[in-house]
PDB file of C-alpha atoms in Angstrom:
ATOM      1  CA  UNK V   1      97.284  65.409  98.638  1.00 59.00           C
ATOM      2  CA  UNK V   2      96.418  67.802 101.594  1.00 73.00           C
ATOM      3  CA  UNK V   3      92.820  68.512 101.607  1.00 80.00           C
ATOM      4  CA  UNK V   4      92.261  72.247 101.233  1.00 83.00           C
ATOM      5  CA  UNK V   5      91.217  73.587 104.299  1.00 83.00           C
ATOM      6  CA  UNK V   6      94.906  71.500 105.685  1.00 93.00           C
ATOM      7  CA  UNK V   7      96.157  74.194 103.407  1.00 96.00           C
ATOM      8  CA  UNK V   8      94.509  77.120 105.816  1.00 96.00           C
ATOM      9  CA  UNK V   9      95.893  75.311 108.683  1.00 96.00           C
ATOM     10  CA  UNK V  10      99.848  75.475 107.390  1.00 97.00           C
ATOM     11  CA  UNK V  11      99.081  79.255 106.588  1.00 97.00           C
ATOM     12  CA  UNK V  12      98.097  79.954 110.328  1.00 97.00           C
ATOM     13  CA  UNK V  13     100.717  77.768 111.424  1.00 97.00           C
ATOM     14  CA  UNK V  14     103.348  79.290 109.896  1.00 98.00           C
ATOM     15  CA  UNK V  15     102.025  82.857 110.927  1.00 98.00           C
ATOM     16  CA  UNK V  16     102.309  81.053 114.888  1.00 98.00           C
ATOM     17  CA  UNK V  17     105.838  80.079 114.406  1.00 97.00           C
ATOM     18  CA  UNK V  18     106.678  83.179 113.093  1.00 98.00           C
ATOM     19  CA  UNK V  19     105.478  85.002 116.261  1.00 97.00           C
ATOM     20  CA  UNK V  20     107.523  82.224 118.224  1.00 96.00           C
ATOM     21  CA  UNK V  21     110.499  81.833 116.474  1.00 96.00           C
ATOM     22  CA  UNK V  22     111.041  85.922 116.334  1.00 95.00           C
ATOM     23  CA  UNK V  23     109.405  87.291 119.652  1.00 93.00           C
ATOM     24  CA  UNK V  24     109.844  84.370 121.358  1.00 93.00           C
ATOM     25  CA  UNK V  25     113.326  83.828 119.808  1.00 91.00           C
ATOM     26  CA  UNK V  26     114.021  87.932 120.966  1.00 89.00           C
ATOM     27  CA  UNK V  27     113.026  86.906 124.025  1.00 89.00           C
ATOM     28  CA  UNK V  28     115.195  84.012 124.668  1.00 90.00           C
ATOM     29  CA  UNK V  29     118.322  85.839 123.267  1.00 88.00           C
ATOM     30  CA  UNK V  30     117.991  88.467 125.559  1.00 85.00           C
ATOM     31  CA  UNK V  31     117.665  86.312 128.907  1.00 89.00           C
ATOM     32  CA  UNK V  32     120.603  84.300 127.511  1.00 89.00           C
ATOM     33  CA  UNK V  33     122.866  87.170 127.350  1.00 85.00           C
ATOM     34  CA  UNK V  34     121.562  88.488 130.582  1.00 84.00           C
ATOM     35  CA  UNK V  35     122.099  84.925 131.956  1.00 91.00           C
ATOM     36  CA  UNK V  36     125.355  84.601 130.196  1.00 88.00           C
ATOM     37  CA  UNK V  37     126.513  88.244 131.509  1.00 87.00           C
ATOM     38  CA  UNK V  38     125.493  87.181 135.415  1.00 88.00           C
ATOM     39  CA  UNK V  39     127.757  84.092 135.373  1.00 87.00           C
ATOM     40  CA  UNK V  40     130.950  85.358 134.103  1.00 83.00           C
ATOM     41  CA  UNK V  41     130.653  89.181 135.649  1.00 84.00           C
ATOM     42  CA  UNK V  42     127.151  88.834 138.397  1.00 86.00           C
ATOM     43  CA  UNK V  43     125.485  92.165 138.127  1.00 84.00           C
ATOM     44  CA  UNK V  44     128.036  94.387 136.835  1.00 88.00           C
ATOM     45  CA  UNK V  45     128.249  91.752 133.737  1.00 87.00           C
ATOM     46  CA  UNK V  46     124.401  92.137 133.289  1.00 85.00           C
ATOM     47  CA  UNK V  47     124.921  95.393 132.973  1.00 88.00           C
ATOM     48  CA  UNK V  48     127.552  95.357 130.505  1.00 87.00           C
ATOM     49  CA  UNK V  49     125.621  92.971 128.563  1.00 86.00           C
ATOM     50  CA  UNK V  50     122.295  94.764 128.894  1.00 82.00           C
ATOM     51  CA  UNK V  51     124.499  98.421 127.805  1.00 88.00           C
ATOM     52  CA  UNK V  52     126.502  96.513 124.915  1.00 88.00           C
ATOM     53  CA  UNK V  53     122.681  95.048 123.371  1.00 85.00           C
ATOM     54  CA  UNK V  54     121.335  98.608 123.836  1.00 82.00           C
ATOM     55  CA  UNK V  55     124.225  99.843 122.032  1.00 87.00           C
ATOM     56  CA  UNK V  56     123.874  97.510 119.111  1.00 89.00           C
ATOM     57  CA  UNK V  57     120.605  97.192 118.200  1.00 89.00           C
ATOM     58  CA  UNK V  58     121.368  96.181 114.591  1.00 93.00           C
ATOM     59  CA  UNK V  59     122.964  93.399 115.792  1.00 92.00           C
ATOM     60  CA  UNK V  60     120.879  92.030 118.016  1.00 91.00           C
ATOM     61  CA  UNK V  61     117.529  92.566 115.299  1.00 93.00           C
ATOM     62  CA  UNK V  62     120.194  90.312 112.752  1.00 95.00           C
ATOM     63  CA  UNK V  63     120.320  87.625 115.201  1.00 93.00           C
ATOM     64  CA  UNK V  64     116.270  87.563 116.258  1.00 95.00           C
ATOM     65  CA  UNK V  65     115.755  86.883 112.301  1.00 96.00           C
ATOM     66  CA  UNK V  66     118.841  84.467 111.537  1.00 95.00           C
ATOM     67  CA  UNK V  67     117.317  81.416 113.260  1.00 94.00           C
ATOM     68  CA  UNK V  68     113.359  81.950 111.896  1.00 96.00           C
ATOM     69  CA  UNK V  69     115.366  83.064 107.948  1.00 97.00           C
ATOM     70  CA  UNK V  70     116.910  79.397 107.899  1.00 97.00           C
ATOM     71  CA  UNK V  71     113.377  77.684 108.961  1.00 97.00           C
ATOM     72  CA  UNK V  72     111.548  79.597 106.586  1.00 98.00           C
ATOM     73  CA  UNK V  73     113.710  79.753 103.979  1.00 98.00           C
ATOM     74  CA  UNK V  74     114.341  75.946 104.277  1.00 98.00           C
ATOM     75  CA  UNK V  75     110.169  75.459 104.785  1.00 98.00           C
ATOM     76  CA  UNK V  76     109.477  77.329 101.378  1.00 98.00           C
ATOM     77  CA  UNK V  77     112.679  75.688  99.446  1.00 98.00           C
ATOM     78  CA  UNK V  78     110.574  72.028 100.581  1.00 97.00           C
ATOM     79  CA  UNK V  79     107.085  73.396 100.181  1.00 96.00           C
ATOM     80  CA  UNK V  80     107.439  74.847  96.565  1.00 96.00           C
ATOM     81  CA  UNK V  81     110.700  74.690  95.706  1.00 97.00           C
ATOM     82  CA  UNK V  82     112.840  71.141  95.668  1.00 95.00           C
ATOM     83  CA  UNK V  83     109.784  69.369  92.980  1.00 92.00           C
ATOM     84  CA  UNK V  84     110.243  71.736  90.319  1.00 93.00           C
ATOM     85  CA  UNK V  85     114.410  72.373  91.147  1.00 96.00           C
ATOM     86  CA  UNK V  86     116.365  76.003  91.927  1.00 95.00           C
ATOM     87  CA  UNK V  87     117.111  76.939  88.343  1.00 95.00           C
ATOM     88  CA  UNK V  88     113.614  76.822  87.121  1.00 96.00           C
ATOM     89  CA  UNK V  89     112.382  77.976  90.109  1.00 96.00           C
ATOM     90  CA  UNK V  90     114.285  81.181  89.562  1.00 96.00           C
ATOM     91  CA  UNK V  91     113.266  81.189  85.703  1.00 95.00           C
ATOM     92  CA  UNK V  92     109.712  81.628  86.373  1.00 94.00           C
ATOM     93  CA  UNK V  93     110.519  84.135  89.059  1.00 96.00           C
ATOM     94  CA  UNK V  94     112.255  86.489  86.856  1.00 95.00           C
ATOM     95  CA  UNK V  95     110.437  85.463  83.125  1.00 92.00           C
ATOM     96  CA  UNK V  96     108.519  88.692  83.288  1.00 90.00           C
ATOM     97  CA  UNK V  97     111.071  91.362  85.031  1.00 91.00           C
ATOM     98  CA  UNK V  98     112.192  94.043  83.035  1.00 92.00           C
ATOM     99  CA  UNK V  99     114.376  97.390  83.406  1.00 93.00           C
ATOM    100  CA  UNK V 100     111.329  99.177  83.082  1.00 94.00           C
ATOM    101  CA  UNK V 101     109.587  96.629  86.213  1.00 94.00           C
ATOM    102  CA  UNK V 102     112.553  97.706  88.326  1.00 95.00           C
ATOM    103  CA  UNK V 103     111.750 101.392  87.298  1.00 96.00           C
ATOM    104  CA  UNK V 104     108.485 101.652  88.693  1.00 97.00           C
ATOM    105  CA  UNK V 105     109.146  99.656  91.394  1.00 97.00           C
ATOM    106  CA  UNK V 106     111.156 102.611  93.096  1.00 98.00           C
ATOM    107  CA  UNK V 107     108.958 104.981  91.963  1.00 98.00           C
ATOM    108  CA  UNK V 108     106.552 102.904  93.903  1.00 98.00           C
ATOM    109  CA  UNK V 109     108.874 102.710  96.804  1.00 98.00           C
ATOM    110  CA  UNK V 110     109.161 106.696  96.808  1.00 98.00           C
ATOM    111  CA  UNK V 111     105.623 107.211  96.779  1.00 98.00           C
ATOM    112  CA  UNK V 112     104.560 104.640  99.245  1.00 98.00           C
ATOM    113  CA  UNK V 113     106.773 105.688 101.486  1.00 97.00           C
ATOM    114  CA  UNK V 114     105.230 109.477 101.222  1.00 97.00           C
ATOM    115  CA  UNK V 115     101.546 108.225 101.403  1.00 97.00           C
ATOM    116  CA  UNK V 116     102.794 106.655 104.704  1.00 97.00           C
ATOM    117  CA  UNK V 117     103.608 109.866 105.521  1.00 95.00           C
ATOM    118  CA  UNK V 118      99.963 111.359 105.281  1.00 95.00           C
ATOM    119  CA  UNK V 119      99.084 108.065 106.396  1.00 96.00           C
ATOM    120  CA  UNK V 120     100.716 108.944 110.321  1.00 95.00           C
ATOM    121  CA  UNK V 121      99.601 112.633 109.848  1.00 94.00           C
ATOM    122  CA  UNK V 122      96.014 111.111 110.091  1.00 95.00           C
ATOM    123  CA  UNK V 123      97.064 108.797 113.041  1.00 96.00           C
ATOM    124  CA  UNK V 124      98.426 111.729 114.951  1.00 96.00           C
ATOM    125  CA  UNK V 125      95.018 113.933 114.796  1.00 96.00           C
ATOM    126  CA  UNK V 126      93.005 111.401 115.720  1.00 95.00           C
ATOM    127  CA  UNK V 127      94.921 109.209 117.941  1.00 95.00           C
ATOM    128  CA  UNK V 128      98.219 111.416 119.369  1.00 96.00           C
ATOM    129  CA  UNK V 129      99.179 109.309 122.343  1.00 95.00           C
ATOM    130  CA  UNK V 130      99.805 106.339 120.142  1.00 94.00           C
ATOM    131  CA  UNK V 131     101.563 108.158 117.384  1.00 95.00           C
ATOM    132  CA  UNK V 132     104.138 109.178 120.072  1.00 95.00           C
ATOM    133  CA  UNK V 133     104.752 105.575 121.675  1.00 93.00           C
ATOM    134  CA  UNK V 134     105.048 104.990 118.336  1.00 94.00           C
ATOM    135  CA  UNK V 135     108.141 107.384 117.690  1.00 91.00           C
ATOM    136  CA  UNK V 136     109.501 107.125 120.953  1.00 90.00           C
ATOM    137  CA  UNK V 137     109.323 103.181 120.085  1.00 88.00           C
ATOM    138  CA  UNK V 138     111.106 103.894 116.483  1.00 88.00           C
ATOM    139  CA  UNK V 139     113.789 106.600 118.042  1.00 83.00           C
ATOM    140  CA  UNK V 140     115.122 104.153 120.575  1.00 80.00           C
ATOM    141  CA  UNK V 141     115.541 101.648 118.348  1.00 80.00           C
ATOM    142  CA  UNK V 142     118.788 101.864 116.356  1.00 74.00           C
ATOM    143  CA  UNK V 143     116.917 101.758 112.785  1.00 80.00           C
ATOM    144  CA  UNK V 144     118.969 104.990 111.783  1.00 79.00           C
ATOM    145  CA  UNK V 145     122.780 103.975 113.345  1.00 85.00           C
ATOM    146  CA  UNK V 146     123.543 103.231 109.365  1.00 93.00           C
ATOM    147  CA  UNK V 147     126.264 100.763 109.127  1.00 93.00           C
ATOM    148  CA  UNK V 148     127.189  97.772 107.096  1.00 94.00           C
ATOM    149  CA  UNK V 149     124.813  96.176 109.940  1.00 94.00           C
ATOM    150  CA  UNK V 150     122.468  98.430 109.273  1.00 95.00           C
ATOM    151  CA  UNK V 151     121.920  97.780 106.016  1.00 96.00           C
ATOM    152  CA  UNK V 152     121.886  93.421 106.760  1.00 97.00           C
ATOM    153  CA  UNK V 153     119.337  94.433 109.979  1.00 96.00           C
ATOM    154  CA  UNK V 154     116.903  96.741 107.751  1.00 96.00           C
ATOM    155  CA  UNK V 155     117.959  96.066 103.665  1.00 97.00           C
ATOM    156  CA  UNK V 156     118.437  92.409 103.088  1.00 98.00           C
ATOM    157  CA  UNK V 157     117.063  90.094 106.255  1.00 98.00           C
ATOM    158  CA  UNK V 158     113.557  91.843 107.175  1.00 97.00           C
ATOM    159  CA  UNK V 159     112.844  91.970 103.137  1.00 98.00           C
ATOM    160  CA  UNK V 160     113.779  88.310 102.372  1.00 98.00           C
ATOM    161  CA  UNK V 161     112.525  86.385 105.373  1.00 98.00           C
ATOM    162  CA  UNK V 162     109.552  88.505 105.694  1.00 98.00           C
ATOM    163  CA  UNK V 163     108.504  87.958 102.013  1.00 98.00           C
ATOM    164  CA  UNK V 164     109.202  84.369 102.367  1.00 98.00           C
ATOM    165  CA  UNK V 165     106.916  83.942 105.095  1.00 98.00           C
ATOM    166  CA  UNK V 166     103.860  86.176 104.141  1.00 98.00           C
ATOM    167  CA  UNK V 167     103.905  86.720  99.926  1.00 98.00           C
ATOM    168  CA  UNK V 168     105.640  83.514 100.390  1.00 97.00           C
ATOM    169  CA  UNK V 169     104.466  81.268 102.084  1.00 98.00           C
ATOM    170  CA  UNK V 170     100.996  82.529 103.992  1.00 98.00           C
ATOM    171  CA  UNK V 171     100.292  84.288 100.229  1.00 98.00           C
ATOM    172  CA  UNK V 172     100.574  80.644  98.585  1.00 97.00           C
ATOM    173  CA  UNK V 173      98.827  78.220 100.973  1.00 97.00           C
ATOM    174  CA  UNK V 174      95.686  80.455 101.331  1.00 97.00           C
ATOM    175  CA  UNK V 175      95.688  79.827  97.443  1.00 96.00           C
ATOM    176  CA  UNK V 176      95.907  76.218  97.615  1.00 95.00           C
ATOM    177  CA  UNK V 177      92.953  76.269  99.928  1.00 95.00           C
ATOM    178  CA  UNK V 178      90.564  77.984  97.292  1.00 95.00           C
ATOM    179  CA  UNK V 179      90.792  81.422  98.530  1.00 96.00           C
ATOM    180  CA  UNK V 180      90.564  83.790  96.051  1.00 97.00           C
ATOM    181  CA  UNK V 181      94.032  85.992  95.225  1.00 97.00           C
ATOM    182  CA  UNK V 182      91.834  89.016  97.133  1.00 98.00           C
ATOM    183  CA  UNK V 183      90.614  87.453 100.181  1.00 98.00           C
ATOM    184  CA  UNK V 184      94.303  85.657 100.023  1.00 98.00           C
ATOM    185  CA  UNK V 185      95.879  88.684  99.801  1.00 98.00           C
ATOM    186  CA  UNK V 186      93.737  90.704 102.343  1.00 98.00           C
ATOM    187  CA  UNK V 187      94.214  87.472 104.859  1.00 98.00           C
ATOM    188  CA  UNK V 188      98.025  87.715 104.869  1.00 98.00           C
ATOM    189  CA  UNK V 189      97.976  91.650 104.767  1.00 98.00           C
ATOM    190  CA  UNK V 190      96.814  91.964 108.050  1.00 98.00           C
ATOM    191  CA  UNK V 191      98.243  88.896 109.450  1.00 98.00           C
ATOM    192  CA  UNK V 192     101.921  91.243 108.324  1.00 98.00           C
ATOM    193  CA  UNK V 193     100.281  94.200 110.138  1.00 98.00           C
ATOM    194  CA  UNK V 194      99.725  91.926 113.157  1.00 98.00           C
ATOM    195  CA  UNK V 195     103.558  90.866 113.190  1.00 98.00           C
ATOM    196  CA  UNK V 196     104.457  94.232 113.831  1.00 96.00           C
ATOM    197  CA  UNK V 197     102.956  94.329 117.131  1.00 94.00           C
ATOM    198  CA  UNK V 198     102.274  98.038 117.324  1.00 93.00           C
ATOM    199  CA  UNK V 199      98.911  99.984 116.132  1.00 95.00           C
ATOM    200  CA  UNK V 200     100.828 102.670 114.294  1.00 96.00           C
ATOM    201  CA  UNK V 201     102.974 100.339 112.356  1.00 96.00           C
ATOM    202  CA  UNK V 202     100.204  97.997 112.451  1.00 97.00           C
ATOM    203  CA  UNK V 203      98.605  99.845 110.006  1.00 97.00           C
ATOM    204  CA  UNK V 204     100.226 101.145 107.398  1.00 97.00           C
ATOM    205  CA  UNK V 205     102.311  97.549 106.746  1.00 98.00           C
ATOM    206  CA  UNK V 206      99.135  95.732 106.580  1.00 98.00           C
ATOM    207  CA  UNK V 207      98.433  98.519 103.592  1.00 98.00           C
ATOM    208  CA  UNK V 208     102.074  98.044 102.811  1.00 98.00           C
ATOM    209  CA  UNK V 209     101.351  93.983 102.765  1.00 98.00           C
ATOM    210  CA  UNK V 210      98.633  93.970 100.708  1.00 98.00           C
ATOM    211  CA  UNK V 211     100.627  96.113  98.050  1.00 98.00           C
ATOM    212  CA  UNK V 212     103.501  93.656  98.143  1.00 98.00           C
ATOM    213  CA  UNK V 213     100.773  90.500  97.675  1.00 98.00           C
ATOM    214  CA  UNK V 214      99.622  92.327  94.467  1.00 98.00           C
ATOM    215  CA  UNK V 215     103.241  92.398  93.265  1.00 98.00           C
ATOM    216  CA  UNK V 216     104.237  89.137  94.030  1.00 98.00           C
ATOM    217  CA  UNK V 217     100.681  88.040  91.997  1.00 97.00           C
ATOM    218  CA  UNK V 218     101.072  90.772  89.304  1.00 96.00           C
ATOM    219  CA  UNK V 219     104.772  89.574  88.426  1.00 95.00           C
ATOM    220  CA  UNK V 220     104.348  85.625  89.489  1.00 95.00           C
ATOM    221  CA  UNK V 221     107.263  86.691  91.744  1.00 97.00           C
ATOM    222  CA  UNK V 222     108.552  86.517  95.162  1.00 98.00           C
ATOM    223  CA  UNK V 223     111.586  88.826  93.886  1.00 98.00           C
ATOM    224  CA  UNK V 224     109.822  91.753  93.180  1.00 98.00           C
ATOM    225  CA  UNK V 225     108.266  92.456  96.462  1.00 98.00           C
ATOM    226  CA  UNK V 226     111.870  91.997  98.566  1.00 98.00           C
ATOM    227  CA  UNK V 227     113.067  94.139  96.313  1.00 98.00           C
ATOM    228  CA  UNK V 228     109.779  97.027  96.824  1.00 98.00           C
ATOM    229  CA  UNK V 229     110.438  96.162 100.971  1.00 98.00           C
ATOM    230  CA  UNK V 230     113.768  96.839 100.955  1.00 98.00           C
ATOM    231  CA  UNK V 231     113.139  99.987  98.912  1.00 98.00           C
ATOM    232  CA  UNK V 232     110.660 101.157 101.363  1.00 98.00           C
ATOM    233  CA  UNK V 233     112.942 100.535 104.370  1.00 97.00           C
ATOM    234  CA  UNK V 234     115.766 102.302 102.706  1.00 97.00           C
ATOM    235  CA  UNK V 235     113.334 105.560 101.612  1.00 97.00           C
ATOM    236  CA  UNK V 236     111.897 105.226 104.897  1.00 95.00           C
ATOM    237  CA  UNK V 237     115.081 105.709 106.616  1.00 95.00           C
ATOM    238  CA  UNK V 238     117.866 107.250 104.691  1.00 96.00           C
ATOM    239  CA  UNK V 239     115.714 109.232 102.427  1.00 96.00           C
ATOM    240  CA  UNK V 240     113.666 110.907 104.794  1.00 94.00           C
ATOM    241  CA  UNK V 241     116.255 111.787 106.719  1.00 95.00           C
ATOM    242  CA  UNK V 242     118.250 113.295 104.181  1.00 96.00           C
ATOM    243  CA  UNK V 243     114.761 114.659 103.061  1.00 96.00           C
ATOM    244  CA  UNK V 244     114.425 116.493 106.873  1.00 94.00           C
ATOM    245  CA  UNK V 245     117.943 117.684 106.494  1.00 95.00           C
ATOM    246  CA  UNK V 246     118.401 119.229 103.380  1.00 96.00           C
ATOM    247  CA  UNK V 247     114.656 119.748 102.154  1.00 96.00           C
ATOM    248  CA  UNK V 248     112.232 122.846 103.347  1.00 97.00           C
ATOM    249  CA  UNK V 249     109.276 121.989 104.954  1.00 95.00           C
ATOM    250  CA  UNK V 250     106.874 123.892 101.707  1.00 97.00           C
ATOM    251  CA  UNK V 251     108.452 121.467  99.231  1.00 97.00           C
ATOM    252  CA  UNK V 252     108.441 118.401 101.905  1.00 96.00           C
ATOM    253  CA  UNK V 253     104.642 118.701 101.794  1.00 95.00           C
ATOM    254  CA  UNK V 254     104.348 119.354  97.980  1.00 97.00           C
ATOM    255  CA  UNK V 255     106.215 115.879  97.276  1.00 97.00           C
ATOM    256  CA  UNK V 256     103.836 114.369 100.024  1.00 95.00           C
ATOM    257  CA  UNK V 257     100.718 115.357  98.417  1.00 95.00           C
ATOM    258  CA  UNK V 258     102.127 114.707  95.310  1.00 97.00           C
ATOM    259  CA  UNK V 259     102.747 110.928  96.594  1.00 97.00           C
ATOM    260  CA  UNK V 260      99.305 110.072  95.590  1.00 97.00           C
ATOM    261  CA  UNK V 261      98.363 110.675  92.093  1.00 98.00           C
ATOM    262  CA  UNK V 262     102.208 109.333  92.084  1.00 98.00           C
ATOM    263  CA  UNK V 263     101.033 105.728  93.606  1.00 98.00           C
ATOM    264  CA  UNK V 264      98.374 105.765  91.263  1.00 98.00           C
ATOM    265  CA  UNK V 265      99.847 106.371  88.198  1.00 98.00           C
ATOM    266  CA  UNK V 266     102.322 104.082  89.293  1.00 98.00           C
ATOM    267  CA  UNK V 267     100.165 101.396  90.032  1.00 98.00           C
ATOM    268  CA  UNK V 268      98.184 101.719  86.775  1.00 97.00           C
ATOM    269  CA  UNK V 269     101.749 101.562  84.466  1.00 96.00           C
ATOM    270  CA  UNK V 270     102.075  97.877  86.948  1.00 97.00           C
ATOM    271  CA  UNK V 271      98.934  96.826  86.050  1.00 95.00           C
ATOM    272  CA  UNK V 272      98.838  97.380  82.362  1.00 95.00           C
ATOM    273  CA  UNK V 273     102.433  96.185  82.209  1.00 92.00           C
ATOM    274  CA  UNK V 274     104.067  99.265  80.483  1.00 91.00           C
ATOM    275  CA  UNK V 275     107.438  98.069  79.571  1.00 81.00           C
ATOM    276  CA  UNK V 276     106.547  94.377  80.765  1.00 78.00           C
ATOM    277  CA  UNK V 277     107.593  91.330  78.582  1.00 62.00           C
ATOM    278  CA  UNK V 278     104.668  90.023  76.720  1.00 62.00           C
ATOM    279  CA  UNK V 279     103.555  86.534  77.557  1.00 55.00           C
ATOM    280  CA  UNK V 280     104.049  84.343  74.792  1.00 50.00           C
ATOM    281  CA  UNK V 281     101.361  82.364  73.085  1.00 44.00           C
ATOM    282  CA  UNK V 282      99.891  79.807  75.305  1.00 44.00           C
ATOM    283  CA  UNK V 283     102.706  80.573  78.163  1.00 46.00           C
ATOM    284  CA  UNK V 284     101.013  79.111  81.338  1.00 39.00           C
ATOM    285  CA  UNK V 285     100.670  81.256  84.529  1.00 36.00           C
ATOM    286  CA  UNK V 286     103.211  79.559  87.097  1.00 36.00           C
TER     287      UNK V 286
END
C-alpha cells in the first residue's frame, strides 16, 4: 500500500498534468492548426485557420478538455473505481440524493452566483485594472455564443472533468494522506483557483472550490458538485444576461444583497440535511 505522504505526491501530480494536458494541450492545438493551415494554404491558410478558431471558441475549449476528460476520467475509474465495480460505485454516489438535495442545490447555484457578483464589485474598487483584463479576457472569449456547443464547452465538459480532477481526485488523495477534510478541502480549493490562471477568476473559484469540496463531502458524492458547477456556469451566463436585459438595475442589486442571507440559509438546510434521506442504522460512511 502507498505510504501516505505517496498519496500527497499523486495529488500534486495530477494538479501538474492537469496544467499540461489543458494549457499545454491548448497550446499544441493551436500551433497544429496554425501549422496545419501554413502547409495546405501558407499564410493566407494561417489566417483562415487563426479567423475560423477565433470564430469558434466553443469548439476549440471542447477539444483542449477532450484529451485531459479521457485521462482523468480513465485515472479516477482505476484509482477508486474498477475494485469496488460501476454499479455500486454509482449506488453510494446517489444513496443520499433527494428531490429536496437537488432543490437547494440551485438555490445554491443562484445565490453563489450573486455573491460572486459582490464578490467582483470588491475587486473592482480596490484593484480596477485587473477587473477589466478580466472582462476584456471573458468578452473575447465566446462563453456567451449559446449553442448546442455552448452548452458541451460550458454545461457538461468543464463540470465533469473538472470535478473529477479536483473533488475527485486531488479532494480524495489528500484524504488518503491524513489530511483532514478542511485542510483537504482548502488544499484543492486553491489549487482550482490556480487552474484558472487569472487573479479575478482566481478568486472567487477557489471560494467556489472549496464550496463544491464541502458538497462532494456533505453528500459522499462526486455528482452533486458537477451538477452545482454546471448550475453556476449556466446562472453565470444565461441568467445574468437575461438578468441585464430584462431586470432594472434597483431590483438587480436587491437580489444581490439578498444573495447572502440566501447562501446561508441555504447552506444551513445542506448541513442539517432538510429533506435528506436518513442514514440507516449502522450504514457506514463510503
Amino acid at each position: 500500500m502507498m505510504k501516505k505522504s505517496g498519496y500527497y505526491g499523486m495529488a500534486f501530480l495530477v494538479f501538474g498534468l492537469t496544467l499540461a494536458l489543458i494549457y499545454g494541450g491548448s497550446v499544441i492545438l493551436a500551433l497544429g492548426a496554425a501549422i496545419g493551415g501554413a502547409l495546405l494554404g501558407g499564410e493566407a491558410g494561417v489566417n483562415i485557420i487563426y479567423n475560423f478558431m477565433l470564430n469558434n471558441l466553443n469548439l476549440y475549449s471542447c477539444l483542449t478538455y477532450l484529451i485531459p476528460g479521457a485521462v482523468f476520467l480513465l485515472w479516477y475509474y482505476f484509482a477508486f473505481v474498477e475494485k469496488r465495480g460501476i454499479k455500486q460505485t454509482v449506488s453510494s454516489h446517489t444513496r443520499r440524493l433527494t428531490p429536496a438535495c437537488f432543490g437547494w442545490v440551485v438555490l445554491l447555484g443562484f445565490a453563489v452566483q450573486h455573491v460572486t457578483s459582490l464578490i467582483m464589485v470588491a475587486i473592482n474598487a480596490l484593484m480596477p485594472s485587473v477587473m477589466n483584463e478580466y472582462t476584456e479576457m471573458i468578452d473575447s472569449s465566446g462563453i456567451s455564443e449559446y449553442s448546442l456547443l455552448w452548452a458541451v464547452a460550458t454545461l457538461i465538459l468543464p463540470p465533469i472533468v473538472e470535478e473529477v480532477i479536483f473533488r475527485g481526485l486531488i479532494l480524495q488523495y489528500l484524504g488518503k494522506a491524513g489530511a483532514s477534510f478542511i485542510v483537504a478541502n482548502l488544499i484543492q480549493a486553491v489549487l482550482f483557483g490556480i487552474f484558472h490562471m487569472n487573479l479575478v477568476q482566481g478568486i472567487y473559484t477557489a471560494l467556489l472550490g472549496f464550496l463544491l469540496g464541502y458538497l462532494a463531502y456533505r453528500y459522499d458524492s462526486i455528482f452533486v458538485p458537477m451538477i452545482l458547477h454546471a448550475i453556476y456556469n449556466l446562472f453565470g451566463t444565461v441568467l445574468v444576461d437575461l438578468e441585464n436585459m430584462f431586470l432594472p438595475d434597483v431590483l438587480l442589486v436587491v437580489i444581490i444583497l439578498i444573495s447572502v442571507p440566501l447562501l446561508i440559509v441555504t447552506l444551513l438546510m445542506i448541513h442539517f440535511g432538510v429533506g435528506e434521506k436518513k442514514k440507516k442504522a449502522g450504514e457506514a460512511v463510503q
